[in-house]
Coordinates of C-alpha atoms and ligand atoms in Angstrom, one line a residue:
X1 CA -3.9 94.2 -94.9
X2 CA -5.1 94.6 -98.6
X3 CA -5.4 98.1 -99.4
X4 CA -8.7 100.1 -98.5
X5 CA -10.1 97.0 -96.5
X6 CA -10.0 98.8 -93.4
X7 CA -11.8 101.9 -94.9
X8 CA -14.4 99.8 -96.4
X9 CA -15.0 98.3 -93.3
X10 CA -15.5 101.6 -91.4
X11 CA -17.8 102.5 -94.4
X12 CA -20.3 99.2 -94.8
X13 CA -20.1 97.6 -91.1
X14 CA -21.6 98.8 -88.4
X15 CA -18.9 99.9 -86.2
X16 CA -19.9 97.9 -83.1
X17 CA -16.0 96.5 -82.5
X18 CA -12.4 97.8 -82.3
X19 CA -10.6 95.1 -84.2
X20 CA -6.6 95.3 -84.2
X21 CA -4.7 95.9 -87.4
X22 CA -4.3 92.4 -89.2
X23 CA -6.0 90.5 -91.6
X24 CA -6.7 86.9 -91.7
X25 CA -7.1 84.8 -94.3
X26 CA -6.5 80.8 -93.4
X27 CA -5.9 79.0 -90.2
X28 CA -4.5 75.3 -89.2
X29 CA -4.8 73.8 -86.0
X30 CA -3.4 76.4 -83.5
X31 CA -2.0 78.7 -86.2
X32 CA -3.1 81.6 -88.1
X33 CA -2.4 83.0 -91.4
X34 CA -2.6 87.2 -92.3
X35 CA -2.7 88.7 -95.9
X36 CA 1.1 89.4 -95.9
X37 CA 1.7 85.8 -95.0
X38 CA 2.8 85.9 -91.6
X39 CA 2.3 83.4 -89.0
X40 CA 0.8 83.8 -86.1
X41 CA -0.1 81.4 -82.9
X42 CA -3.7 81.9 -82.0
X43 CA -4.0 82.1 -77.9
X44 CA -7.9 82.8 -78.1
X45 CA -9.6 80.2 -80.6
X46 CA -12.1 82.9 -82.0
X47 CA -12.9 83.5 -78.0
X48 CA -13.2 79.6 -77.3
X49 CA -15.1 78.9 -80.4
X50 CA -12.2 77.1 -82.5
X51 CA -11.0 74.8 -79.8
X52 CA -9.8 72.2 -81.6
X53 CA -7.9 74.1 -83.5
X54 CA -8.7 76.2 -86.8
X55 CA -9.9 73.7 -89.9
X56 CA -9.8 71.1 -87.9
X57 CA -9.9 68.0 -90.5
X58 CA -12.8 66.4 -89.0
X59 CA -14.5 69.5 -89.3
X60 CA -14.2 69.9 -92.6
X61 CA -15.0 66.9 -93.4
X62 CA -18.1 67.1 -91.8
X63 CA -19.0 69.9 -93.3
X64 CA -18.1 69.7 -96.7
X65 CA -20.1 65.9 -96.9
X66 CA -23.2 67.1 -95.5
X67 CA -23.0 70.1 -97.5
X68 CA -23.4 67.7 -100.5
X69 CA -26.5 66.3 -99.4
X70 CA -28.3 68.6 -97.4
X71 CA -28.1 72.0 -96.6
X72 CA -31.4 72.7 -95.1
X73 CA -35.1 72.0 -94.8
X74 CA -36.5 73.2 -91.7
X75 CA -37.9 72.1 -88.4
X76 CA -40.7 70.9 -90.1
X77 CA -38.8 67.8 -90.9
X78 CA -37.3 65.2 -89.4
X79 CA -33.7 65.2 -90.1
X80 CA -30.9 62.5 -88.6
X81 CA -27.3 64.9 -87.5
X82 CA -30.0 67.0 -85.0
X83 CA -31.0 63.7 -83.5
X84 CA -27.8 62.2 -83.3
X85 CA -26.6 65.4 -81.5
X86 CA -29.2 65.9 -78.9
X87 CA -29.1 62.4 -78.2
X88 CA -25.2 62.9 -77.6
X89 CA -25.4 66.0 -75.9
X90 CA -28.3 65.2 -73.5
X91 CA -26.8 61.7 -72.6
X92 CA -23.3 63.5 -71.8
X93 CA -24.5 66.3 -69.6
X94 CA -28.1 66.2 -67.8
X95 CA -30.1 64.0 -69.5
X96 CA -33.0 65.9 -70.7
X97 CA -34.1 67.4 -74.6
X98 CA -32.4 70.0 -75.9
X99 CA -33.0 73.0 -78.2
X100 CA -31.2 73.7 -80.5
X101 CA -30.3 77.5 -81.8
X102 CA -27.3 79.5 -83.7
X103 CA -25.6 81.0 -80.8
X104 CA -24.8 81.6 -76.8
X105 CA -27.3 84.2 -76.2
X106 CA -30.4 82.6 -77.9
X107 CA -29.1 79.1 -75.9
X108 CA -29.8 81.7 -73.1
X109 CA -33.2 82.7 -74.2
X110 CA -34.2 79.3 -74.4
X111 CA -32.7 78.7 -70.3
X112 CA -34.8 82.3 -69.6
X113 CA -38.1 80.8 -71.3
X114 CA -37.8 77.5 -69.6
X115 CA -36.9 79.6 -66.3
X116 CA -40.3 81.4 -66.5
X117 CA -42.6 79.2 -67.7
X118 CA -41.6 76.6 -65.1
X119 CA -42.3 79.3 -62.9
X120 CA -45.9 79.7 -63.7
X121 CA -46.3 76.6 -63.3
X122 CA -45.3 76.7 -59.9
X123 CA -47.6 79.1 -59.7
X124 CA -45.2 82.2 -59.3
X125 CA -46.6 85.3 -60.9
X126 CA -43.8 87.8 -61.1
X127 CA -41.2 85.1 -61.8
X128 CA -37.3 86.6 -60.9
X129 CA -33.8 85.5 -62.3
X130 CA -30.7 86.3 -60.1
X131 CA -27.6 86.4 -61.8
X132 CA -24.1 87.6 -60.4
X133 CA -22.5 91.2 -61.3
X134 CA -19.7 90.7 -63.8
X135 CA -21.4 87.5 -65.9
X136 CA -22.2 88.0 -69.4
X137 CA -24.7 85.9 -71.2
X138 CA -24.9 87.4 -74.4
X139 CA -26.2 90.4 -76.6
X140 CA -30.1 89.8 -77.5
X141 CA -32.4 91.5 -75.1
X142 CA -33.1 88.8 -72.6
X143 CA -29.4 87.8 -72.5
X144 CA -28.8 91.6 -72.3
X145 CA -30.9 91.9 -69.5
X146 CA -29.5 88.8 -67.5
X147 CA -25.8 90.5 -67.9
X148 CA -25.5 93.4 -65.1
X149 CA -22.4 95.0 -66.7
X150 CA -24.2 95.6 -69.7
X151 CA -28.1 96.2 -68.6
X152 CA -26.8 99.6 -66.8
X153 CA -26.5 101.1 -70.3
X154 CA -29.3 103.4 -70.0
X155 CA -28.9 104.6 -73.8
X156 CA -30.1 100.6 -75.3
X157 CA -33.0 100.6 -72.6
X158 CA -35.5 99.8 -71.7
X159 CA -34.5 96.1 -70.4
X160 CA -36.3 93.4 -69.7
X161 CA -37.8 93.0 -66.6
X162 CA -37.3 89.7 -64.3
X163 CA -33.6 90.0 -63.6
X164 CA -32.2 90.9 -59.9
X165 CA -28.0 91.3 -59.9
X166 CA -26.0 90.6 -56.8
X167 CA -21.9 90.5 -56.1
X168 CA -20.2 87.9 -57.8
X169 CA -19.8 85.0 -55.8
X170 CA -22.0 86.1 -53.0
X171 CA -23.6 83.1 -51.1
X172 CA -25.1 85.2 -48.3
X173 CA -26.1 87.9 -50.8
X174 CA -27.6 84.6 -53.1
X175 CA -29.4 84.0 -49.4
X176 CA -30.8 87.2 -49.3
X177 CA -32.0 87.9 -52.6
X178 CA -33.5 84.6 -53.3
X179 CA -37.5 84.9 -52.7
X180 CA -40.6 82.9 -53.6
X181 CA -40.8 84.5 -56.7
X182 CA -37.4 83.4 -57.5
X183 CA -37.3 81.3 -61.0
X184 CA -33.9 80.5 -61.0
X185 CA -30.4 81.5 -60.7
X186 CA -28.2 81.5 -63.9
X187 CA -24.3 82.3 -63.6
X188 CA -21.2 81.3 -65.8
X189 CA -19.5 78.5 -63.3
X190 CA -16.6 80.5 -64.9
X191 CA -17.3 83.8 -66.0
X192 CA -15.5 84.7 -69.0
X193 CA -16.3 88.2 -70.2
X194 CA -15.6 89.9 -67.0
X195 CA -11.8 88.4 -67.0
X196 CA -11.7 84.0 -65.7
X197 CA -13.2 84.3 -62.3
X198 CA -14.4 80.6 -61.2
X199 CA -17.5 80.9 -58.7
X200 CA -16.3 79.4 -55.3
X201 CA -17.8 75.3 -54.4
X202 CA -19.5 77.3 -51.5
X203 CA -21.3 79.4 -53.6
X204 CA -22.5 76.9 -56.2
X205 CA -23.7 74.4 -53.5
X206 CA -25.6 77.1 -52.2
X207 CA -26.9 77.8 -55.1
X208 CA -28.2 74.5 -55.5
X209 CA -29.4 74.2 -52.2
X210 CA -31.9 77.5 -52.4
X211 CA -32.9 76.5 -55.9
X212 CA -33.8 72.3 -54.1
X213 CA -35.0 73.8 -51.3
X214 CA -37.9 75.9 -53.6
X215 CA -38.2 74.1 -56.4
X216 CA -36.4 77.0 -58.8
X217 CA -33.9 76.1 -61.6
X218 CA -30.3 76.8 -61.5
X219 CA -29.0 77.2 -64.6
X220 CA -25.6 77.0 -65.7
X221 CA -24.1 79.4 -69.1
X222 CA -21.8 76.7 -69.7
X223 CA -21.1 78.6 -73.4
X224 CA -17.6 79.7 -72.6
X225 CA -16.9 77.1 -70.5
X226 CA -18.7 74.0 -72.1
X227 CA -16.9 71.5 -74.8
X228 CA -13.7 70.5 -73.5
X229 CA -12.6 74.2 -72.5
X230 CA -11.7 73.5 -68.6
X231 CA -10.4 70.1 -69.0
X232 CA -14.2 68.5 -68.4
X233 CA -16.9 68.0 -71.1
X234 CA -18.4 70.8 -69.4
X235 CA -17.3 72.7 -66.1
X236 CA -20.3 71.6 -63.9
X237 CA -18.6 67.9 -63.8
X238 CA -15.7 69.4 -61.9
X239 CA -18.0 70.8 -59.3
X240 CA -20.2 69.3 -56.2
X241 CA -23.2 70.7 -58.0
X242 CA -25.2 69.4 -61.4
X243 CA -27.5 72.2 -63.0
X244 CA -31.2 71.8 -64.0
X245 CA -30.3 74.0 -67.5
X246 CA -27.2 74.0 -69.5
X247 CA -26.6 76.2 -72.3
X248 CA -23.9 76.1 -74.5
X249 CA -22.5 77.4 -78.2
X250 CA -19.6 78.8 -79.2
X251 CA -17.1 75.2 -79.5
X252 CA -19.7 73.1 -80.5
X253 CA -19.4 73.7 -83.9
X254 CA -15.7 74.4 -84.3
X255 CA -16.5 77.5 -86.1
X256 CA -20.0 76.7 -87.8
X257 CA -22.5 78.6 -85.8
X258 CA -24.7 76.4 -83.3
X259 CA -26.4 76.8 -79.7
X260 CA -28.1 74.5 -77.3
X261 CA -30.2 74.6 -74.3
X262 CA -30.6 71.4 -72.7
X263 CA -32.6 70.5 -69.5
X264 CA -32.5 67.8 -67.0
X265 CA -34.1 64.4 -67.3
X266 CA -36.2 64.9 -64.2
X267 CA -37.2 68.4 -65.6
X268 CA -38.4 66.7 -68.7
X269 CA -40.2 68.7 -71.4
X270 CA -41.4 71.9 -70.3
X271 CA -41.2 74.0 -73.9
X272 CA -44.4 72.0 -75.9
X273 CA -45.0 73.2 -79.4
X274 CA -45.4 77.1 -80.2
X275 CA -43.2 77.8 -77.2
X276 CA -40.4 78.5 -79.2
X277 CA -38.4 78.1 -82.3
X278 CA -35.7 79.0 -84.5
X279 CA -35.8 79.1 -88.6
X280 CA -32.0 77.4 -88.6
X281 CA -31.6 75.9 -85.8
X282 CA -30.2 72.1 -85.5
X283 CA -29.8 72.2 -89.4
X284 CA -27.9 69.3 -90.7
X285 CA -24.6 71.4 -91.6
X286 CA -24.2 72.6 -87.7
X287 CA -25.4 69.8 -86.4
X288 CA -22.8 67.3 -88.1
X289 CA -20.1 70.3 -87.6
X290 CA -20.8 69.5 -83.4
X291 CA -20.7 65.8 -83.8
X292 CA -17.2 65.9 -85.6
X293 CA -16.4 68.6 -82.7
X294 CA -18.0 65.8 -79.8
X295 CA -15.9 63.2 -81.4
X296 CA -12.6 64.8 -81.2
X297 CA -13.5 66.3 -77.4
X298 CA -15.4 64.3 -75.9
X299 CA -12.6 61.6 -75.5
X300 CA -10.4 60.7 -72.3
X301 CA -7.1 61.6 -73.5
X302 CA -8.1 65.0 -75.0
X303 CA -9.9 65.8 -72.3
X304 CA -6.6 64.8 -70.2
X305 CA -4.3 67.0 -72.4
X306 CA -6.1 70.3 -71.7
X307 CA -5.9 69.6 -68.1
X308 CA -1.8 68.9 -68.3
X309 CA -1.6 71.9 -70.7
X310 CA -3.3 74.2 -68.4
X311 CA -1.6 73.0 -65.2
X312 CA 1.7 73.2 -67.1
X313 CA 0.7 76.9 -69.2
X314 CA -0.4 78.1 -65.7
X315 CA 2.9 76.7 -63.3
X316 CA 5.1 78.3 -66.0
X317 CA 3.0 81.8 -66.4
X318 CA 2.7 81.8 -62.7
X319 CA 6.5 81.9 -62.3
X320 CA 6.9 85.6 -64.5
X321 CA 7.5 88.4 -63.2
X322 CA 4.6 90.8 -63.3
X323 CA 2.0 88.1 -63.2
X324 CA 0.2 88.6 -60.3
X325 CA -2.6 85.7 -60.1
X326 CA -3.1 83.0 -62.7
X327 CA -6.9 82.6 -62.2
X328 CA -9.1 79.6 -64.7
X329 CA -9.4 76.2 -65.7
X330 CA -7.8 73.9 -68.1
X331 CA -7.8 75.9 -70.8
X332 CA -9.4 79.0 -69.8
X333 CA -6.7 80.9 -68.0
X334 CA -6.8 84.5 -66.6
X335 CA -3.2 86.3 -65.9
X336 CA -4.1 89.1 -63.0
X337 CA -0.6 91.5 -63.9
X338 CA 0.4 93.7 -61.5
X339 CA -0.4 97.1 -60.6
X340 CA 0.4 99.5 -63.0
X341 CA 0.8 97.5 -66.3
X342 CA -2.0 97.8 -68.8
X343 CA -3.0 94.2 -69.9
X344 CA -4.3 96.2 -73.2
X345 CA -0.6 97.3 -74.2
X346 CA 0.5 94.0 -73.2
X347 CA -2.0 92.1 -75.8
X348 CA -0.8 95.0 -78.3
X349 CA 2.7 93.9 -77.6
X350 CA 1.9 89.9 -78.4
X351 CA 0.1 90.7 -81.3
X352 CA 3.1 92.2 -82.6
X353 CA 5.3 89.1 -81.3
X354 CA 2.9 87.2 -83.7
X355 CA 0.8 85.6 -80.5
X356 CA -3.0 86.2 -80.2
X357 CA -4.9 87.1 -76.9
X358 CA -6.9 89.1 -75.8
X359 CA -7.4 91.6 -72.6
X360 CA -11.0 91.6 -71.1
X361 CA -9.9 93.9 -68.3
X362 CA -7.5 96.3 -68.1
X363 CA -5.1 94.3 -65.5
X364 CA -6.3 90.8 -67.0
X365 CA -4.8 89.3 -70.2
X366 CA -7.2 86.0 -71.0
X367 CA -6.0 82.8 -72.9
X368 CA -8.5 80.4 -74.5
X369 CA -5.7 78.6 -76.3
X370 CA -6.9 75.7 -78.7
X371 CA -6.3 72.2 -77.1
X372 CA -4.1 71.0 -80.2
X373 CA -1.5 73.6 -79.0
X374 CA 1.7 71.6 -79.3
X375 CA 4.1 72.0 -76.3
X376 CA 6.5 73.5 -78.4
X377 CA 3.9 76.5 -79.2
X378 CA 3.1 76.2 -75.9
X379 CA 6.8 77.4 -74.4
X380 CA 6.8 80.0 -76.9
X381 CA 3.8 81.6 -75.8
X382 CA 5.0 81.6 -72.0
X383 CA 8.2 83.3 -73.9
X384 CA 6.5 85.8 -75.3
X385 CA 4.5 86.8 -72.8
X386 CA 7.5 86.8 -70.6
X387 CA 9.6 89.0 -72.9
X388 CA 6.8 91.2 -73.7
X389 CA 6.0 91.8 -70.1
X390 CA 9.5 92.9 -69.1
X391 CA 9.2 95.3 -72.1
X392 CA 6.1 96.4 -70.2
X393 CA 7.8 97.0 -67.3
X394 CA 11.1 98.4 -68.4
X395 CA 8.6 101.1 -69.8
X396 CA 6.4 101.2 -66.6
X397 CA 9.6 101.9 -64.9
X398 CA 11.4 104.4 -66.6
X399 CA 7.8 106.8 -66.6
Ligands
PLP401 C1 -20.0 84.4 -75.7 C2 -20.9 84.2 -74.5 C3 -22.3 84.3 -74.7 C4 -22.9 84.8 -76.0 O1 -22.7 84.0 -77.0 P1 -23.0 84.5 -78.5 O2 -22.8 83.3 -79.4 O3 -22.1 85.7 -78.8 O4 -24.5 85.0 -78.5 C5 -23.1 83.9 -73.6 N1 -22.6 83.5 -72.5 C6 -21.3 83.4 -72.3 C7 -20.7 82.8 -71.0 C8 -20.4 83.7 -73.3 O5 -19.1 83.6 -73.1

């Protein structure tokens, strides 16, 4: 790292993340570059933002060509990437507008307000969101207050109101909750955050059943999950069930920041104007970034190389010793370890092999690998998180 970075950083950002001891400073495809010049291969994409791999040429492209025309002018105007990229998204997912916005959580605002005001005009007063323990949907206070893990922290409160929590994956406890006042259900069809847990076919088909059945929404956070990552455009496609609301961020712009919120066609356009907005949003910089991104995903045989990639990262990390569950899809894989070994330490131990991961549990290492990971990089990863989990253990052991 240069010298004093790390101090300055403790001085002049707020400290609201532990980051680990490395400095980057260039990336290409599924490789990343630190001060000193050392190479390392990037198992995590940013957290499933750089899928298709860091600087990815048509990307850049994009980017740098719009950037020559236009940077900006508002909502107030008509501008042609924004078009081209709702009509994209909407006629490869559900059909209906979208909204665009600058990241997962305000996609998620946008699925809460739509939620509601469909509500009311249902004529619920007190309209109620259930959403599974363990899901994250983001950081703003709305998002905050739909993510049970995180609403508990009494210290940021008070939440929002309009949000009832039941066990992941509960279909009888979805029964039991589930009222007239009930707006909609959101949930992750993968949650993420809490460690890859995929919610069961039963459970989403009830899901959709109570929400037919009453006229609420069900809405799927597809902003983990969505773009390519499970081996579908999004996750829902791989499922019995198609949601009313889809939100998604994070990939779509291969690194520039963009959200969306798009309903269904049958939904139409609930949100008229003065319902909601966003100063950025569906600029001309982001919005050409996610057609570049649409162009390399959306296409058969990517979409058929994360699915062999996953099956063959997930036979082969299935087969190590320690592994004790290899939970996901596609590309979104979760390693359960066995008892006693600390998936933290184990993380520590590939960052030091020059692999990046991450641990979003304390017996759960979690690979969002980007889909232009060769196979080559691919057997070295299983490698090294072979060799660094018999480390592990030999330590684990001789305690
Ligand atoms: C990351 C994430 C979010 C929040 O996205 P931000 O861009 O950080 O606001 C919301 N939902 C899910 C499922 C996520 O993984």
């Amino acid at each position: 790292m240069k010298p004093g970075l790390k101090d300055r950083e403790h001085r002049f950002i707020m400290q609201t993340y532990r980051r680990a001891e490395v400095e980057f400073v260039r990336g290409d495809g599924a490789l990343l570059f630190d001060e000193d010049g050392r190479e390392y291969v990037d198992l995590l994409s940013g957290i499933s933002v750089t899928s298709i791999g860091h600087c990815s040429p048509g990307v850049v492209e994009a980017v740098s060509s719009q950037s020559q025309d236009l940077l900006h002018v508002s909502n107030l105007f008509y501008t042609e990437p924004m078009v081209d990229l709702a009509e994209r998204l909407s006629l490869r997912s559900i059909g209906g507008p979208v909204f665009f916005c600058n990241s997962g959580a305000e996609a998620n605002e946008c699925a809460i307000k739509i939620a509601r005001k469909h509500a009311h005009g249902r004529g619920i007063e007190n309209p109620q969101i259930i959403v599974f323990e363990g899901d994250f949907h983001g950081r703003t206070y709305g998002a905050l207050s739909a993510t049970p893990g995180l609403a508990a922290d009494k210290a940021l409160g008070p939440m929002m109101p309009g949000f009832t929590a039941v066990p992941f994956d509960d279909a009888e406890a979805l029964k039991t909750a589930f009222s007239t006042e009930t707006a909609a259900i959101l949930l992750e069809p993968v949650q993420g955050e809490a460690g890859v847990f995929p919610v069961s076919e039963e459970t989403l088909s009830t899901a959709r059943r109570l929400c037919d059945e009453s006229g609420a929404l069900l809405i799927f956070d597809e902003v983990q999950t969505g773009v390519g990552r499970t081996g579908s455009l999004w996750a829902y496609e791989q499922t019995a069930v198609r949601p009313d609301v889809l939100t998604t961020a994070k990939a779509l712009g291969g690194g520039v920041a963009i959200g969306a919120c798009v309903n269904s066609e049958e939904l139409g356009q609930v949100l008229e104007p003065g319902d909601h907005g966003s100063t950025f949003a569906g600029g001309p910089v982001a919005a050409s970034a996610a057609l570049a991104v649409l162009d390399t995903v959306d296409e058969p045989d990517m979409l058929r190389r994360i699915r062999e990639l996953g099956g063959f990262l997930a036979t082969a990390l299935g087969q190590i010793s320690g592994v004790a569950e290899v939970r996901g899809r596609g590309l979104m894989i979760g390693l359960g370890l066995d008892a006693g070994l600390d998936a933290r330490q184990l993380n520590a131990e590939l960052l030091n092999r020059g692999f990046l991961a991450n641990a979003p549990r304390p017996d759960t290492l979690r690979l969002l690998p980007p889909f232009v990971l060769s196979d080559r990089q691919a057997a070295a990863a299983v490698e090294a998180i072979g060799s660094a989990l018999s480390d592990l253990r030999g330590k684990a052991g001789s305690q």
